[in-house]
Tab-separated table of C-alpha atoms in Angstrom:
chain	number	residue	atom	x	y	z
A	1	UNK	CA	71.250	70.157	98.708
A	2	UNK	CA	73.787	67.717	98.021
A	3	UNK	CA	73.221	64.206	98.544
A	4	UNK	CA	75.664	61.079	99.525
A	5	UNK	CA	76.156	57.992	100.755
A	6	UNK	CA	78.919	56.852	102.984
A	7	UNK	CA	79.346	53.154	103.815
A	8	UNK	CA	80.785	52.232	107.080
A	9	UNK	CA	82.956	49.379	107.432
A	10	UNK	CA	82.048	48.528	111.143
A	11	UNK	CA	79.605	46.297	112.825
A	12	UNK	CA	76.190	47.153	114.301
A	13	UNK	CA	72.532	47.381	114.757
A	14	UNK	CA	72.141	50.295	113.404
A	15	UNK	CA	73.691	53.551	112.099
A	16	UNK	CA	74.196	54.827	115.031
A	17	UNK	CA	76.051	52.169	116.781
A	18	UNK	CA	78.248	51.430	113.698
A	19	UNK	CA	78.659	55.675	113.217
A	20	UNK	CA	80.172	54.966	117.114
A	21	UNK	CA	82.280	52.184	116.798
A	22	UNK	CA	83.447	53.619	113.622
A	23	UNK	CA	85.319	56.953	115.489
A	24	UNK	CA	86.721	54.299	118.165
A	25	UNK	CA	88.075	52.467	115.272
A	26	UNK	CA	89.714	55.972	113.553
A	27	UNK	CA	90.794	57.301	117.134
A	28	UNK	CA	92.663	53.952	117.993
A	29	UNK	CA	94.355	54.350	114.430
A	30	UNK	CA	95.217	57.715	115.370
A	31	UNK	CA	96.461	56.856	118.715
A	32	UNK	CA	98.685	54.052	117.239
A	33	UNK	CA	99.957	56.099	114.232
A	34	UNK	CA	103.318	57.480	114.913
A	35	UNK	CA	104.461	58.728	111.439
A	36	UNK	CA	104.370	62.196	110.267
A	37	UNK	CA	100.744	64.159	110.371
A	38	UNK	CA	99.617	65.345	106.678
A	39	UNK	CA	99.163	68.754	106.117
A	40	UNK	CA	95.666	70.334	107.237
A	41	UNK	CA	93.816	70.607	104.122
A	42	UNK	CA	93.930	74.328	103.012
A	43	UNK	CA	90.214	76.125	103.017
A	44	UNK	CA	89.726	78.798	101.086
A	45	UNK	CA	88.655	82.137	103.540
A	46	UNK	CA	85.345	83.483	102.978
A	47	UNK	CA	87.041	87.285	103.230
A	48	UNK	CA	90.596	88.325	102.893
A	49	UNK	CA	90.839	90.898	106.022
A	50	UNK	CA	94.012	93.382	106.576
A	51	UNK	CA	95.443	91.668	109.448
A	52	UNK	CA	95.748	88.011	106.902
A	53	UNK	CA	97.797	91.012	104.435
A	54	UNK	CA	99.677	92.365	107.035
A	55	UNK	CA	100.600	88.720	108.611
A	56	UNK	CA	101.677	87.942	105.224
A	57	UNK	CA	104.011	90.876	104.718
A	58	UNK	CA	107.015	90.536	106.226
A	59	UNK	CA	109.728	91.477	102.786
A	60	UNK	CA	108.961	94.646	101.859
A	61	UNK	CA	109.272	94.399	98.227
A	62	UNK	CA	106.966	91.275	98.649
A	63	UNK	CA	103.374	93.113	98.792
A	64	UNK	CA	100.627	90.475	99.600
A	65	UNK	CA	97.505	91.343	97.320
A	66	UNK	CA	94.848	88.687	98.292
A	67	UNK	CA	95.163	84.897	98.706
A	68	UNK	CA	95.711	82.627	95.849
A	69	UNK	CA	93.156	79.903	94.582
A	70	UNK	CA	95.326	77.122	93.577
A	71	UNK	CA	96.722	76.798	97.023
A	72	UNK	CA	94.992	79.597	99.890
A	73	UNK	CA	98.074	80.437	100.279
A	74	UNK	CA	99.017	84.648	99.902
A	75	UNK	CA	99.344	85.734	96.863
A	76	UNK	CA	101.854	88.826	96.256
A	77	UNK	CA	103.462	91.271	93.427
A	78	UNK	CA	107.213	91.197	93.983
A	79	UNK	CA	107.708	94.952	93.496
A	80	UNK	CA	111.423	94.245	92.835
A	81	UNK	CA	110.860	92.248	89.708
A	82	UNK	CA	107.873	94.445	89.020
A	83	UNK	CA	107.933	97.995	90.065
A	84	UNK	CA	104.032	98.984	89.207
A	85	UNK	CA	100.930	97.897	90.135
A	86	UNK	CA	97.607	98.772	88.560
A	87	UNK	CA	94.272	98.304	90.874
A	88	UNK	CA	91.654	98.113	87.694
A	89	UNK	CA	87.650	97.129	87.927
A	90	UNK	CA	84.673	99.017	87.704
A	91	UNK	CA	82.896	101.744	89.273
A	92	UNK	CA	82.531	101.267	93.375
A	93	UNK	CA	84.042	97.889	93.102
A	94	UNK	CA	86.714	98.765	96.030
A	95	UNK	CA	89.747	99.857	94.102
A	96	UNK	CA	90.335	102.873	96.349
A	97	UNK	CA	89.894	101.055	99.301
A	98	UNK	CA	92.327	98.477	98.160
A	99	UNK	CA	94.830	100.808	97.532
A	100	UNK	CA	94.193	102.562	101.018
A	101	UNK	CA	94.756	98.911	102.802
A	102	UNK	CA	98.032	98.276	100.705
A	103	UNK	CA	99.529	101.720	101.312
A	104	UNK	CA	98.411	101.486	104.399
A	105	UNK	CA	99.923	98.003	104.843
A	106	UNK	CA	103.321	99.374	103.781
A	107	UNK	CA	103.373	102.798	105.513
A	108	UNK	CA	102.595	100.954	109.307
A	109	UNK	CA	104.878	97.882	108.323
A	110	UNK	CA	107.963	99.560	106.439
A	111	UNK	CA	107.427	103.235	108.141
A	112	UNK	CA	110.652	104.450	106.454
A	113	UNK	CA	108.762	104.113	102.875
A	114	UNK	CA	108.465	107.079	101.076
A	115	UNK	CA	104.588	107.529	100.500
A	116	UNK	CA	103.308	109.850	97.903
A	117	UNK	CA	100.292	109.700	97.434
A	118	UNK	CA	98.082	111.429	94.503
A	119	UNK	CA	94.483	111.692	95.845
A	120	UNK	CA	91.333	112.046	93.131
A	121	UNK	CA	88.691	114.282	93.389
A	122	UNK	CA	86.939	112.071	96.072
A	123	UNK	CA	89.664	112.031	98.385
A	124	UNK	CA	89.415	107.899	99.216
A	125	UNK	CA	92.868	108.420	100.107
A	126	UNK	CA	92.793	111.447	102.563
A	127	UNK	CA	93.200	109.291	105.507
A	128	UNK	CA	96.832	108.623	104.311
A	129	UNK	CA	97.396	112.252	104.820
A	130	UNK	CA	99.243	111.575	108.473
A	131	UNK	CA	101.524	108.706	107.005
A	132	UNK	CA	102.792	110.506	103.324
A	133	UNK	CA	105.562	111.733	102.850
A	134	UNK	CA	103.805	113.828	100.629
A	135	UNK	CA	99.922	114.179	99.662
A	136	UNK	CA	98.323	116.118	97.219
A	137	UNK	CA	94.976	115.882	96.064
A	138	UNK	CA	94.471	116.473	92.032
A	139	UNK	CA	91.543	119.655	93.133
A	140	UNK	CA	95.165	121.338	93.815
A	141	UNK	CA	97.108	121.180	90.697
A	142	UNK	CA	100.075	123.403	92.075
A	143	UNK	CA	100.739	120.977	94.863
A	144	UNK	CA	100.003	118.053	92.414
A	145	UNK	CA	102.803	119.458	90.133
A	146	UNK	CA	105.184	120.156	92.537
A	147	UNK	CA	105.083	116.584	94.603
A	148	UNK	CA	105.486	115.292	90.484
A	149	UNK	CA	108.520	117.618	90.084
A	150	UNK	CA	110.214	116.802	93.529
A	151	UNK	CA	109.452	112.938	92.794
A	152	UNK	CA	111.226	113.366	89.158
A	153	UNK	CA	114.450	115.159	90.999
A	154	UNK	CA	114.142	112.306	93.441
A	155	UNK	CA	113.997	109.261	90.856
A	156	UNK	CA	116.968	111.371	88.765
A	157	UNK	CA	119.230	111.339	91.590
A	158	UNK	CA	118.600	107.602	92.277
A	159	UNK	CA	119.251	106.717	88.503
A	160	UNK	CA	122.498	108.945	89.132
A	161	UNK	CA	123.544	106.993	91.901
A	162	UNK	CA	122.750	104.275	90.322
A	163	UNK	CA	124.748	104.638	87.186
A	164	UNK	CA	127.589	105.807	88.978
A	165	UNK	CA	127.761	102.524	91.669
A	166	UNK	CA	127.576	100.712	88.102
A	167	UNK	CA	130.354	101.766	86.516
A	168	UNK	CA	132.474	101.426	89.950
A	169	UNK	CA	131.459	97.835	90.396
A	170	UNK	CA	131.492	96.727	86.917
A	171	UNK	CA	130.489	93.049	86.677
A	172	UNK	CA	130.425	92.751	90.737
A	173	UNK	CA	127.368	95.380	90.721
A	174	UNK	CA	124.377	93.670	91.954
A	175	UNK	CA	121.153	95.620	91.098
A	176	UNK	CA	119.211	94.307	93.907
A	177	UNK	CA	121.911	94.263	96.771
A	178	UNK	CA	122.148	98.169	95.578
A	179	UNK	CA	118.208	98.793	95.614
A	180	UNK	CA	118.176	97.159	98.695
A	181	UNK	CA	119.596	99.723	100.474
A	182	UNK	CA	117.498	102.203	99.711
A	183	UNK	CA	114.262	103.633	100.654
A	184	UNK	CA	111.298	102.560	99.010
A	185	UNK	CA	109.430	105.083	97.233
A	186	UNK	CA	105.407	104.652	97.212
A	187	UNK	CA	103.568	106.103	94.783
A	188	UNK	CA	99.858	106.025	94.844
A	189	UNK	CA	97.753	107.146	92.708
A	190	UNK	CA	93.695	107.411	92.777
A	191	UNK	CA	91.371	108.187	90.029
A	192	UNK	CA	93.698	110.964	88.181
A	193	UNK	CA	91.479	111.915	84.931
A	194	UNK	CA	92.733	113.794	82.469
């Protein structure tokens, strides 16, 4: 256990008299103070649940991915600036299941995102199956192939698009104003193995 010592400043007979006249003291300063009220002092949470995610996730290409240390305060991947995001650790450490809560996350808050979702041979992600846009588990390699080839024609359109707005806006094109205005595309991918 860890030990200290606190000295109080007021008068009495014993601890517990100057322990009392001690709070009247700090509640009389606190009745009297009429500045501004410091910040609570941030406490780290013993578990980071979905609902502290999803209260945290309110620009979709701002995904919250667990609170930060230097300041308890959500930490997130800005999917705009960085457009992948790679869940790594080892075996039954909760990878799938934190890719389940962050699709999940996305699909119920954003429900116009495009969800494709790759499943692996344990199917962590089949409850996603309801909210994809497309699912495919990597036991079916036809359907796996096809959701890849529809996903490539997909992309290649957008980089046509893309190009095209370019070279119509010259230097007024704005990358992210154009991006913006698109649907996002989710794709998630479980335990593929070669």
């Amino acid at each position: 256990p860890t030990e200290f010592q606190a000295a109080l400043y007021s008068d009495g007979e014993n601890d517990r008299e100057k322990t009392q006249k001690l709070k009247t003291l700090l509640s009389d300063m606190n009745a009297a103070w009429k500045g501004p009220r410091p910040l609570p002092i941030p406490v780290m949470p013993e578990k980071v649940t979905a609902d502290m995610l999803a209260a945290a996730y309110s620009a979709r290409e701002i995904l919250p991915v667990g609170i930060s240390f230097e300041n308890t305060r959500p930490a997130a991947v800005d999917l705009s600036e960085r457009y992948s995001l790679l869940i790594s650790g080892p075996i039954k450490s909760g990878k799938s299941r934190l890719l389940l809560l962050l699709s999940s996350l996305i699909a119920g808050k954003f429900p116009d995102t495009s969800l494709c979702v790759f499943d692996g041979e344990e199917g962590s992600l089949s409850s996603l199956k309801g909210r994809a846009f497309r699912y495919a588990s990597v036991k079916d390699g036809a359907s796996s192939g096809a959701m890849l080839a529809d996903l490539m024609n997909c992309l290649n359109g957008r980089m046509r698009d893309f190009e095209a707005e370019m070279l119509k806006s010259g230097d007024a094109f704005d990358k992210k104003a154009f991006a913006s205005h698109l649907p996002l595309i989710c794709i998630v991918i479980d335990d593929i193995r070669e």
